[in-house]
Amino acid sequence: GLAVAGGAGAVAGAGLQAAASPEPPAATPEVGTVPLGSVGRQTVPFHGARQAGIATPTQRQAHARIAAFDLVPGADAAALRSLLQRWTTAAEALAAGRPASDRTDTMTADSGPASLTITVGFGPSLFGRPGFPATARPAALTPLPAFRGETLDPSRSDGDLGVLVAADDAVVVYSALRTLEQLAAGVATPRWQFAGFTRGRGVTTNEGATVRNLMGQLDGTRNPKPDEATFGRQVFAADGWMTNGSYLVVRRIRMLLDDWEKLPVAVQEHVIGRKKDSGAPLSGGVETTAANFGKRGADGQPLIPADSHMRLATAAFNSGAAMLRRGYSYADPLPGGGVEAGLIFLAWQADPRTGFVPVQQNLVAGNDRLSRFIRHETSALFAMPGGVANGEYFGQHLFE
Ligand code: HEM
């Protein structure tokens, strides 16, 4: 309670000084007992039928950067292939905790990969570049349609190549992506990059539970789960060179937190359709209880409002549309002392035309109550191909 040591509290809380002189907080016994390097040593297998970083690790890592690159003029299919080979060699090494260059060696020599994953794919604009005829673009990689009411920043949208780097350590993430940028020199140039975070491993007392976003809500409750029979077909593609790949929708969504935080919790709960503390649907039960959209309160109104985010987004009202949402929070300082914060929304699906697109259209058409408190600022779509087998390189099947 009041026994918090600290400058700001002590100065601003002048009235508190009358209280008995506070005991210094007892040393937390757990500090120092975390085995050194235990988080850093963790690895996620790089090779496999599916790329790492989509459904593995099951609990997403604490830090991520998502970046887009554009091919330089004149770069052709052979140049991109050799870049993908260099990226593969580097990613294999880094994910296993081996150095990929002198520089990353120095940066990460005293840790390990910290569950590093590097996931690579292709944007719609690649098709049309030399060696990549537009006709070779999968139909599922059709650019996303414009959605009513949004103003996107083109300089931070789209891109020929997309790379998601995630790990339980921000230094590992930074170093890995820096290495990929250096290996791209002469072939592809960085277009945009976002950095995000979620809870760290070993930090919360309920690890593995749904994590809260910066609005304070449990976010991810109704995600497809890897142990469900439908998971594979909802999240992973099954045809051509995209077999076992997944389509990634990236949206930097700013939260209007000054407005949001003024709302009473009960109003916030009606925006989403769930209790803020427990994540339970407003129709009752606990977080995992199925929502009952037909249930009405004493006033005759549905307990879960018809224009709540959850009601408009749920698969049952969107022809079964499903996607795996594994976004990251961001909170970036602005010049002048402010902060812009929100969600780097990352959604994985077998096909965005039956995943993200109809759901977002329904959110817009239904005037999602959440839309008053968020702004979609950027958008990108990438085809993230199937996994890299031993001896293969990222996206190899595109070139066959
Ligand atoms: C559900 C927050 C944007 C699709 C939820 C839930 C929250 C939430 C708190 C309820 C818990 C859960 O099931 O995860 C947000 C925030 C957003 C955002 C803060 C923006 C900053 C989006 C967008 C889409 C989307 C852009 C897709 C177009 C979904 C889906 C569900 C969901 C499919 C599950 C609905 C269900 O079946 O119950 N979101 N969301 N969300 N959201 Fe969002």
PDB file of N, CA, C and O in Angstrom, residues 253-303:
ATOM      1  N   ILE A 253      -2.291  -0.864 -35.053  1.00  0.00           N
ATOM      2  CA  ILE A 253      -3.575  -0.294 -34.621  1.00  0.00           C
ATOM      3  C   ILE A 253      -3.326   0.534 -33.365  1.00  0.00           C
ATOM      4  O   ILE A 253      -2.975   0.008 -32.316  1.00  0.00           O
ATOM      5  N   ARG A 254      -3.490   1.837 -33.535  1.00  0.00           N
ATOM      6  CA  ARG A 254      -3.261   2.734 -32.403  1.00  0.00           C
ATOM      7  C   ARG A 254      -4.469   2.705 -31.474  1.00  0.00           C
ATOM      8  O   ARG A 254      -5.615   2.672 -31.933  1.00  0.00           O
ATOM      9  N   MET A 255      -4.211   2.711 -30.184  1.00  0.00           N
ATOM     10  CA  MET A 255      -5.300   2.768 -29.199  1.00  0.00           C
ATOM     11  C   MET A 255      -5.431   4.207 -28.717  1.00  0.00           C
ATOM     12  O   MET A 255      -4.428   4.837 -28.367  1.00  0.00           O
ATOM     13  N   LEU A 256      -6.648   4.702 -28.685  1.00  0.00           N
ATOM     14  CA  LEU A 256      -6.894   6.065 -28.196  1.00  0.00           C
ATOM     15  C   LEU A 256      -7.104   5.956 -26.677  1.00  0.00           C
ATOM     16  O   LEU A 256      -8.223   6.012 -26.167  1.00  0.00           O
ATOM     17  N   LEU A 257      -5.990   5.755 -25.990  1.00  0.00           N
ATOM     18  CA  LEU A 257      -6.061   5.356 -24.579  1.00  0.00           C
ATOM     19  C   LEU A 257      -6.558   6.477 -23.678  1.00  0.00           C
ATOM     20  O   LEU A 257      -7.176   6.204 -22.645  1.00  0.00           O
ATOM     21  N   ASP A 258      -6.330   7.740 -24.051  1.00  0.00           N
ATOM     22  CA  ASP A 258      -6.854   8.832 -23.207  1.00  0.00           C
ATOM     23  C   ASP A 258      -8.380   8.758 -23.155  1.00  0.00           C
ATOM     24  O   ASP A 258      -8.990   8.942 -22.112  1.00  0.00           O
ATOM     25  N   ASP A 259      -8.996   8.471 -24.303  1.00  0.00           N
ATOM     26  CA  ASP A 259     -10.459   8.336 -24.347  1.00  0.00           C
ATOM     27  C   ASP A 259     -10.909   7.054 -23.643  1.00  0.00           C
ATOM     28  O   ASP A 259     -11.854   7.049 -22.865  1.00  0.00           O
ATOM     29  N   TRP A 260     -10.223   5.968 -23.958  1.00  0.00           N
ATOM     30  CA  TRP A 260     -10.601   4.662 -23.412  1.00  0.00           C
ATOM     31  C   TRP A 260     -10.559   4.652 -21.883  1.00  0.00           C
ATOM     32  O   TRP A 260     -11.464   4.151 -21.228  1.00  0.00           O
ATOM     33  N   GLU A 261      -9.485   5.231 -21.350  1.00  0.00           N
ATOM     34  CA  GLU A 261      -9.278   5.131 -19.901  1.00  0.00           C
ATOM     35  C   GLU A 261     -10.270   5.987 -19.112  1.00  0.00           C
ATOM     36  O   GLU A 261     -10.403   5.816 -17.905  1.00  0.00           O
ATOM     37  N   LYS A 262     -10.975   6.903 -19.803  1.00  0.00           N
ATOM     38  CA  LYS A 262     -12.015   7.690 -19.129  1.00  0.00           C
ATOM     39  C   LYS A 262     -13.294   6.889 -18.916  1.00  0.00           C
ATOM     40  O   LYS A 262     -14.150   7.282 -18.145  1.00  0.00           O
ATOM     41  N   LEU A 263     -13.453   5.779 -19.644  1.00  0.00           N
ATOM     42  CA  LEU A 263     -14.710   5.024 -19.569  1.00  0.00           C
ATOM     43  C   LEU A 263     -14.787   4.223 -18.277  1.00  0.00           C
ATOM     44  O   LEU A 263     -13.798   3.612 -17.870  1.00  0.00           O
ATOM     45  N   PRO A 264     -15.962   4.190 -17.663  1.00  0.00           N
ATOM     46  CA  PRO A 264     -16.143   3.256 -16.547  1.00  0.00           C
ATOM     47  C   PRO A 264     -15.937   1.815 -17.044  1.00  0.00           C
ATOM     48  O   PRO A 264     -16.228   1.505 -18.212  1.00  0.00           O
ATOM     49  N   VAL A 265     -15.456   0.963 -16.145  1.00  0.00           N
ATOM     50  CA  VAL A 265     -15.157  -0.416 -16.546  1.00  0.00           C
ATOM     51  C   VAL A 265     -16.386  -1.094 -17.156  1.00  0.00           C
ATOM     52  O   VAL A 265     -16.285  -1.825 -18.146  1.00  0.00           O
ATOM     53  N   ALA A 266     -17.577  -0.831 -16.608  1.00  0.00           N
ATOM     54  CA  ALA A 266     -18.786  -1.489 -17.134  1.00  0.00           C
ATOM     55  C   ALA A 266     -19.010  -1.116 -18.601  1.00  0.00           C
ATOM     56  O   ALA A 266     -19.451  -1.945 -19.407  1.00  0.00           O
ATOM     57  N   VAL A 267     -18.687   0.132 -18.959  1.00  0.00           N
ATOM     58  CA  VAL A 267     -18.852   0.556 -20.356  1.00  0.00           C
ATOM     59  C   VAL A 267     -17.777  -0.112 -21.222  1.00  0.00           C
ATOM     60  O   VAL A 267     -18.047  -0.580 -22.332  1.00  0.00           O
ATOM     61  N   GLN A 268     -16.547  -0.174 -20.707  1.00  0.00           N
ATOM     62  CA  GLN A 268     -15.476  -0.870 -21.434  1.00  0.00           C
ATOM     63  C   GLN A 268     -15.886  -2.322 -21.716  1.00  0.00           C
ATOM     64  O   GLN A 268     -15.615  -2.866 -22.793  1.00  0.00           O
ATOM     65  N   GLU A 269     -16.542  -2.928 -20.744  1.00  0.00           N
ATOM     66  CA  GLU A 269     -16.924  -4.339 -20.900  1.00  0.00           C
ATOM     67  C   GLU A 269     -17.972  -4.511 -21.989  1.00  0.00           C
ATOM     68  O   GLU A 269     -17.974  -5.506 -22.710  1.00  0.00           O
ATOM     69  N   HIS A 270     -18.851  -3.516 -22.139  1.00  0.00           N
ATOM     70  CA  HIS A 270     -19.851  -3.602 -23.206  1.00  0.00           C
ATOM     71  C   HIS A 270     -19.238  -3.351 -24.577  1.00  0.00           C
ATOM     72  O   HIS A 270     -19.785  -3.769 -25.591  1.00  0.00           O
ATOM     73  N   VAL A 271     -18.111  -2.666 -24.628  1.00  0.00           N
ATOM     74  CA  VAL A 271     -17.417  -2.454 -25.902  1.00  0.00           C
ATOM     75  C   VAL A 271     -16.928  -3.798 -26.443  1.00  0.00           C
ATOM     76  O   VAL A 271     -17.061  -4.101 -27.632  1.00  0.00           O
ATOM     77  N   ILE A 272     -16.366  -4.623 -25.562  1.00  0.00           N
ATOM     78  CA  ILE A 272     -15.818  -5.912 -25.999  1.00  0.00           C
ATOM     79  C   ILE A 272     -16.865  -7.022 -25.940  1.00  0.00           C
ATOM     80  O   ILE A 272     -16.957  -7.858 -26.846  1.00  0.00           O
ATOM     81  N   GLY A 273     -17.646  -7.047 -24.850  1.00  0.00           N
ATOM     82  CA  GLY A 273     -18.601  -8.146 -24.653  1.00  0.00           C
ATOM     83  C   GLY A 273     -18.123  -9.137 -23.609  1.00  0.00           C
ATOM     84  O   GLY A 273     -18.688 -10.219 -23.458  1.00  0.00           O
ATOM     85  N   ARG A 274     -17.036  -8.768 -22.913  1.00  0.00           N
ATOM     86  CA  ARG A 274     -16.467  -9.639 -21.873  1.00  0.00           C
ATOM     87  C   ARG A 274     -16.132  -8.826 -20.628  1.00  0.00           C
ATOM     88  O   ARG A 274     -15.889  -7.623 -20.716  1.00  0.00           O
ATOM     89  N   LYS A 275     -16.099  -9.519 -19.476  1.00  0.00           N
ATOM     90  CA  LYS A 275     -15.670  -8.895 -18.232  1.00  0.00           C
ATOM     91  C   LYS A 275     -14.193  -8.530 -18.360  1.00  0.00           C
ATOM     92  O   LYS A 275     -13.397  -9.281 -18.926  1.00  0.00           O
ATOM     93  N   LYS A 276     -13.833  -7.379 -17.804  1.00  0.00           N
ATOM     94  CA  LYS A 276     -12.444  -6.951 -17.951  1.00  0.00           C
ATOM     95  C   LYS A 276     -11.511  -7.777 -17.058  1.00  0.00           C
ATOM     96  O   LYS A 276     -10.421  -8.166 -17.482  1.00  0.00           O
ATOM     97  N   ASP A 277     -11.933  -8.055 -15.827  1.00  0.00           N
ATOM     98  CA  ASP A 277     -11.018  -8.763 -14.924  1.00  0.00           C
ATOM     99  C   ASP A 277     -10.849 -10.220 -15.332  1.00  0.00           C
ATOM    100  O   ASP A 277      -9.735 -10.689 -15.545  1.00  0.00           O
ATOM    101  N   SER A 278     -11.934 -10.942 -15.500  1.00  0.00           N
ATOM    102  CA  SER A 278     -11.849 -12.394 -15.726  1.00  0.00           C
ATOM    103  C   SER A 278     -11.833 -12.776 -17.195  1.00  0.00           C
ATOM    104  O   SER A 278     -11.444 -13.896 -17.538  1.00  0.00           O
ATOM    105  N   GLY A 279     -12.280 -11.896 -18.070  1.00  0.00           N
ATOM    106  CA  GLY A 279     -12.401 -12.246 -19.484  1.00  0.00           C
ATOM    107  C   GLY A 279     -13.638 -13.074 -19.790  1.00  0.00           C
ATOM    108  O   GLY A 279     -13.821 -13.528 -20.922  1.00  0.00           O
ATOM    109  N   ALA A 280     -14.497 -13.268 -18.802  1.00  0.00           N
ATOM    110  CA  ALA A 280     -15.711 -14.067 -19.031  1.00  0.00           C
ATOM    111  C   ALA A 280     -16.674 -13.320 -19.943  1.00  0.00           C
ATOM    112  O   ALA A 280     -16.781 -12.096 -19.855  1.00  0.00           O
ATOM    113  N   PRO A 281     -17.400 -14.039 -20.796  1.00  0.00           N
ATOM    114  CA  PRO A 281     -18.415 -13.354 -21.613  1.00  0.00           C
ATOM    115  C   PRO A 281     -19.482 -12.739 -20.714  1.00  0.00           C
ATOM    116  O   PRO A 281     -19.755 -13.266 -19.632  1.00  0.00           O
ATOM    117  N   LEU A 282     -20.081 -11.627 -21.169  1.00  0.00           N
ATOM    118  CA  LEU A 282     -21.075 -10.942 -20.335  1.00  0.00           C
ATOM    119  C   LEU A 282     -22.337 -11.783 -20.150  1.00  0.00           C
ATOM    120  O   LEU A 282     -23.176 -11.466 -19.315  1.00  0.00           O
ATOM    121  N   SER A 283     -22.441 -12.872 -20.920  1.00  0.00           N
ATOM    122  CA  SER A 283     -23.580 -13.784 -20.722  1.00  0.00           C
ATOM    123  C   SER A 283     -23.344 -14.725 -19.553  1.00  0.00           C
ATOM    124  O   SER A 283     -24.232 -15.500 -19.196  1.00  0.00           O
ATOM    125  N   GLY A 284     -22.156 -14.679 -18.941  1.00  0.00           N
ATOM    126  CA  GLY A 284     -21.920 -15.440 -17.719  1.00  0.00           C
ATOM    127  C   GLY A 284     -20.856 -16.511 -17.855  1.00  0.00           C
ATOM    128  O   GLY A 284     -20.441 -16.864 -18.955  1.00  0.00           O
ATOM    129  N   GLY A 285     -20.402 -16.992 -16.695  1.00  0.00           N
ATOM    130  CA  GLY A 285     -19.423 -18.074 -16.660  1.00  0.00           C
ATOM    131  C   GLY A 285     -18.015 -17.569 -16.418  1.00  0.00           C
ATOM    132  O   GLY A 285     -17.817 -16.521 -15.779  1.00  0.00           O
ATOM    133  N   VAL A 286     -17.050 -18.298 -16.931  1.00  0.00           N
ATOM    134  CA  VAL A 286     -15.636 -17.952 -16.772  1.00  0.00           C
ATOM    135  C   VAL A 286     -15.049 -17.668 -18.155  1.00  0.00           C
ATOM    136  O   VAL A 286     -15.771 -17.716 -19.150  1.00  0.00           O
ATOM    137  N   GLU A 287     -13.747 -17.381 -18.215  1.00  0.00           N
ATOM    138  CA  GLU A 287     -13.145 -16.973 -19.494  1.00  0.00           C
ATOM    139  C   GLU A 287     -13.422 -17.981 -20.615  1.00  0.00           C
ATOM    140  O   GLU A 287     -13.670 -17.601 -21.760  1.00  0.00           O
ATOM    141  N   THR A 288     -13.377 -19.269 -20.273  1.00  0.00           N
ATOM    142  CA  THR A 288     -13.505 -20.296 -21.323  1.00  0.00           C
ATOM    143  C   THR A 288     -14.956 -20.665 -21.624  1.00  0.00           C
ATOM    144  O   THR A 288     -15.210 -21.453 -22.533  1.00  0.00           O
ATOM    145  N   THR A 289     -15.912 -20.087 -20.884  1.00  0.00           N
ATOM    146  CA  THR A 289     -17.329 -20.399 -21.143  1.00  0.00           C
ATOM    147  C   THR A 289     -17.745 -19.852 -22.509  1.00  0.00           C
ATOM    148  O   THR A 289     -17.409 -18.714 -22.850  1.00  0.00           O
ATOM    149  N   ALA A 290     -18.473 -20.673 -23.280  1.00  0.00           N
ATOM    150  CA  ALA A 290     -18.941 -20.197 -24.591  1.00  0.00           C
ATOM    151  C   ALA A 290     -19.913 -19.036 -24.389  1.00  0.00           C
ATOM    152  O   ALA A 290     -20.728 -19.050 -23.469  1.00  0.00           O
ATOM    153  N   ALA A 291     -19.803 -18.042 -25.257  1.00  0.00           N
ATOM    154  CA  ALA A 291     -20.708 -16.889 -25.177  1.00  0.00           C
ATOM    155  C   ALA A 291     -22.116 -17.314 -25.558  1.00  0.00           C
ATOM    156  O   ALA A 291     -22.297 -18.109 -26.477  1.00  0.00           O
ATOM    157  N   ASN A 292     -23.093 -16.765 -24.863  1.00  0.00           N
ATOM    158  CA  ASN A 292     -24.501 -16.979 -25.215  1.00  0.00           C
ATOM    159  C   ASN A 292     -25.052 -15.638 -25.722  1.00  0.00           C
ATOM    160  O   ASN A 292     -25.452 -14.782 -24.941  1.00  0.00           O
ATOM    161  N   PHE A 293     -25.036 -15.495 -27.063  1.00  0.00           N
ATOM    162  CA  PHE A 293     -25.398 -14.203 -27.647  1.00  0.00           C
ATOM    163  C   PHE A 293     -26.897 -13.932 -27.567  1.00  0.00           C
ATOM    164  O   PHE A 293     -27.330 -12.795 -27.709  1.00  0.00           O
ATOM    165  N   GLY A 294     -27.693 -14.990 -27.341  1.00  0.00           N
ATOM    166  CA  GLY A 294     -29.147 -14.812 -27.273  1.00  0.00           C
ATOM    167  C   GLY A 294     -29.634 -14.395 -25.891  1.00  0.00           C
ATOM    168  O   GLY A 294     -30.781 -13.999 -25.735  1.00  0.00           O
ATOM    169  N   LYS A 295     -28.767 -14.502 -24.900  1.00  0.00           N
ATOM    170  CA  LYS A 295     -29.208 -14.254 -23.523  1.00  0.00           C
ATOM    171  C   LYS A 295     -29.464 -12.756 -23.292  1.00  0.00           C
ATOM    172  O   LYS A 295     -28.642 -11.924 -23.672  1.00  0.00           O
ATOM    173  N   ARG A 296     -30.609 -12.464 -22.657  1.00  0.00           N
ATOM    174  CA  ARG A 296     -30.989 -11.065 -22.429  1.00  0.00           C
ATOM    175  C   ARG A 296     -31.057 -10.752 -20.942  1.00  0.00           C
ATOM    176  O   ARG A 296     -31.316 -11.633 -20.132  1.00  0.00           O
ATOM    177  N   GLY A 297     -30.820  -9.488 -20.641  1.00  0.00           N
ATOM    178  CA  GLY A 297     -30.903  -9.035 -19.260  1.00  0.00           C
ATOM    179  C   GLY A 297     -32.328  -8.643 -18.893  1.00  0.00           C
ATOM    180  O   GLY A 297     -33.251  -8.753 -19.724  1.00  0.00           O
ATOM    181  N   ALA A 298     -32.506  -8.145 -17.665  1.00  0.00           N
ATOM    182  CA  ALA A 298     -33.827  -7.755 -17.171  1.00  0.00           C
ATOM    183  C   ALA A 298     -34.452  -6.682 -18.059  1.00  0.00           C
ATOM    184  O   ALA A 298     -35.681  -6.608 -18.198  1.00  0.00           O
ATOM    185  N   ASP A 299     -33.612  -5.863 -18.696  1.00  0.00           N
ATOM    186  CA  ASP A 299     -34.123  -4.783 -19.554  1.00  0.00           C
ATOM    187  C   ASP A 299     -34.465  -5.271 -20.963  1.00  0.00           C
ATOM    188  O   ASP A 299     -34.828  -4.477 -21.827  1.00  0.00           O
ATOM    189  N   GLY A 300     -34.324  -6.565 -21.192  1.00  0.00           N
ATOM    190  CA  GLY A 300     -34.671  -7.110 -22.499  1.00  0.00           C
ATOM    191  C   GLY A 300     -33.566  -7.003 -23.532  1.00  0.00           C
ATOM    192  O   GLY A 300     -33.679  -7.531 -24.640  1.00  0.00           O
ATOM    193  N   GLN A 301     -32.483  -6.324 -23.184  1.00  0.00           N
ATOM    194  CA  GLN A 301     -31.372  -6.151 -24.128  1.00  0.00           C
ATOM    195  C   GLN A 301     -30.424  -7.358 -24.046  1.00  0.00           C
ATOM    196  O   GLN A 301     -30.279  -7.956 -22.978  1.00  0.00           O
ATOM    197  N   PRO A 302     -29.769  -7.708 -25.175  1.00  0.00           N
ATOM    198  CA  PRO A 302     -28.790  -8.802 -25.117  1.00  0.00           C
ATOM    199  C   PRO A 302     -27.669  -8.454 -24.121  1.00  0.00           C
ATOM    200  O   PRO A 302     -27.217  -7.312 -24.086  1.00  0.00           O
ATOM    201  N   LEU A 303     -27.266  -9.421 -23.304  1.00  0.00           N
ATOM    202  CA  LEU A 303     -26.193  -9.164 -22.335  1.00  0.00           C
ATOM    203  C   LEU A 303     -24.887  -8.836 -23.062  1.00  0.00           C
ATOM    204  O   LEU A 303     -24.071  -8.064 -22.570  1.00  0.00           O
TER     205      LEU A 303
END
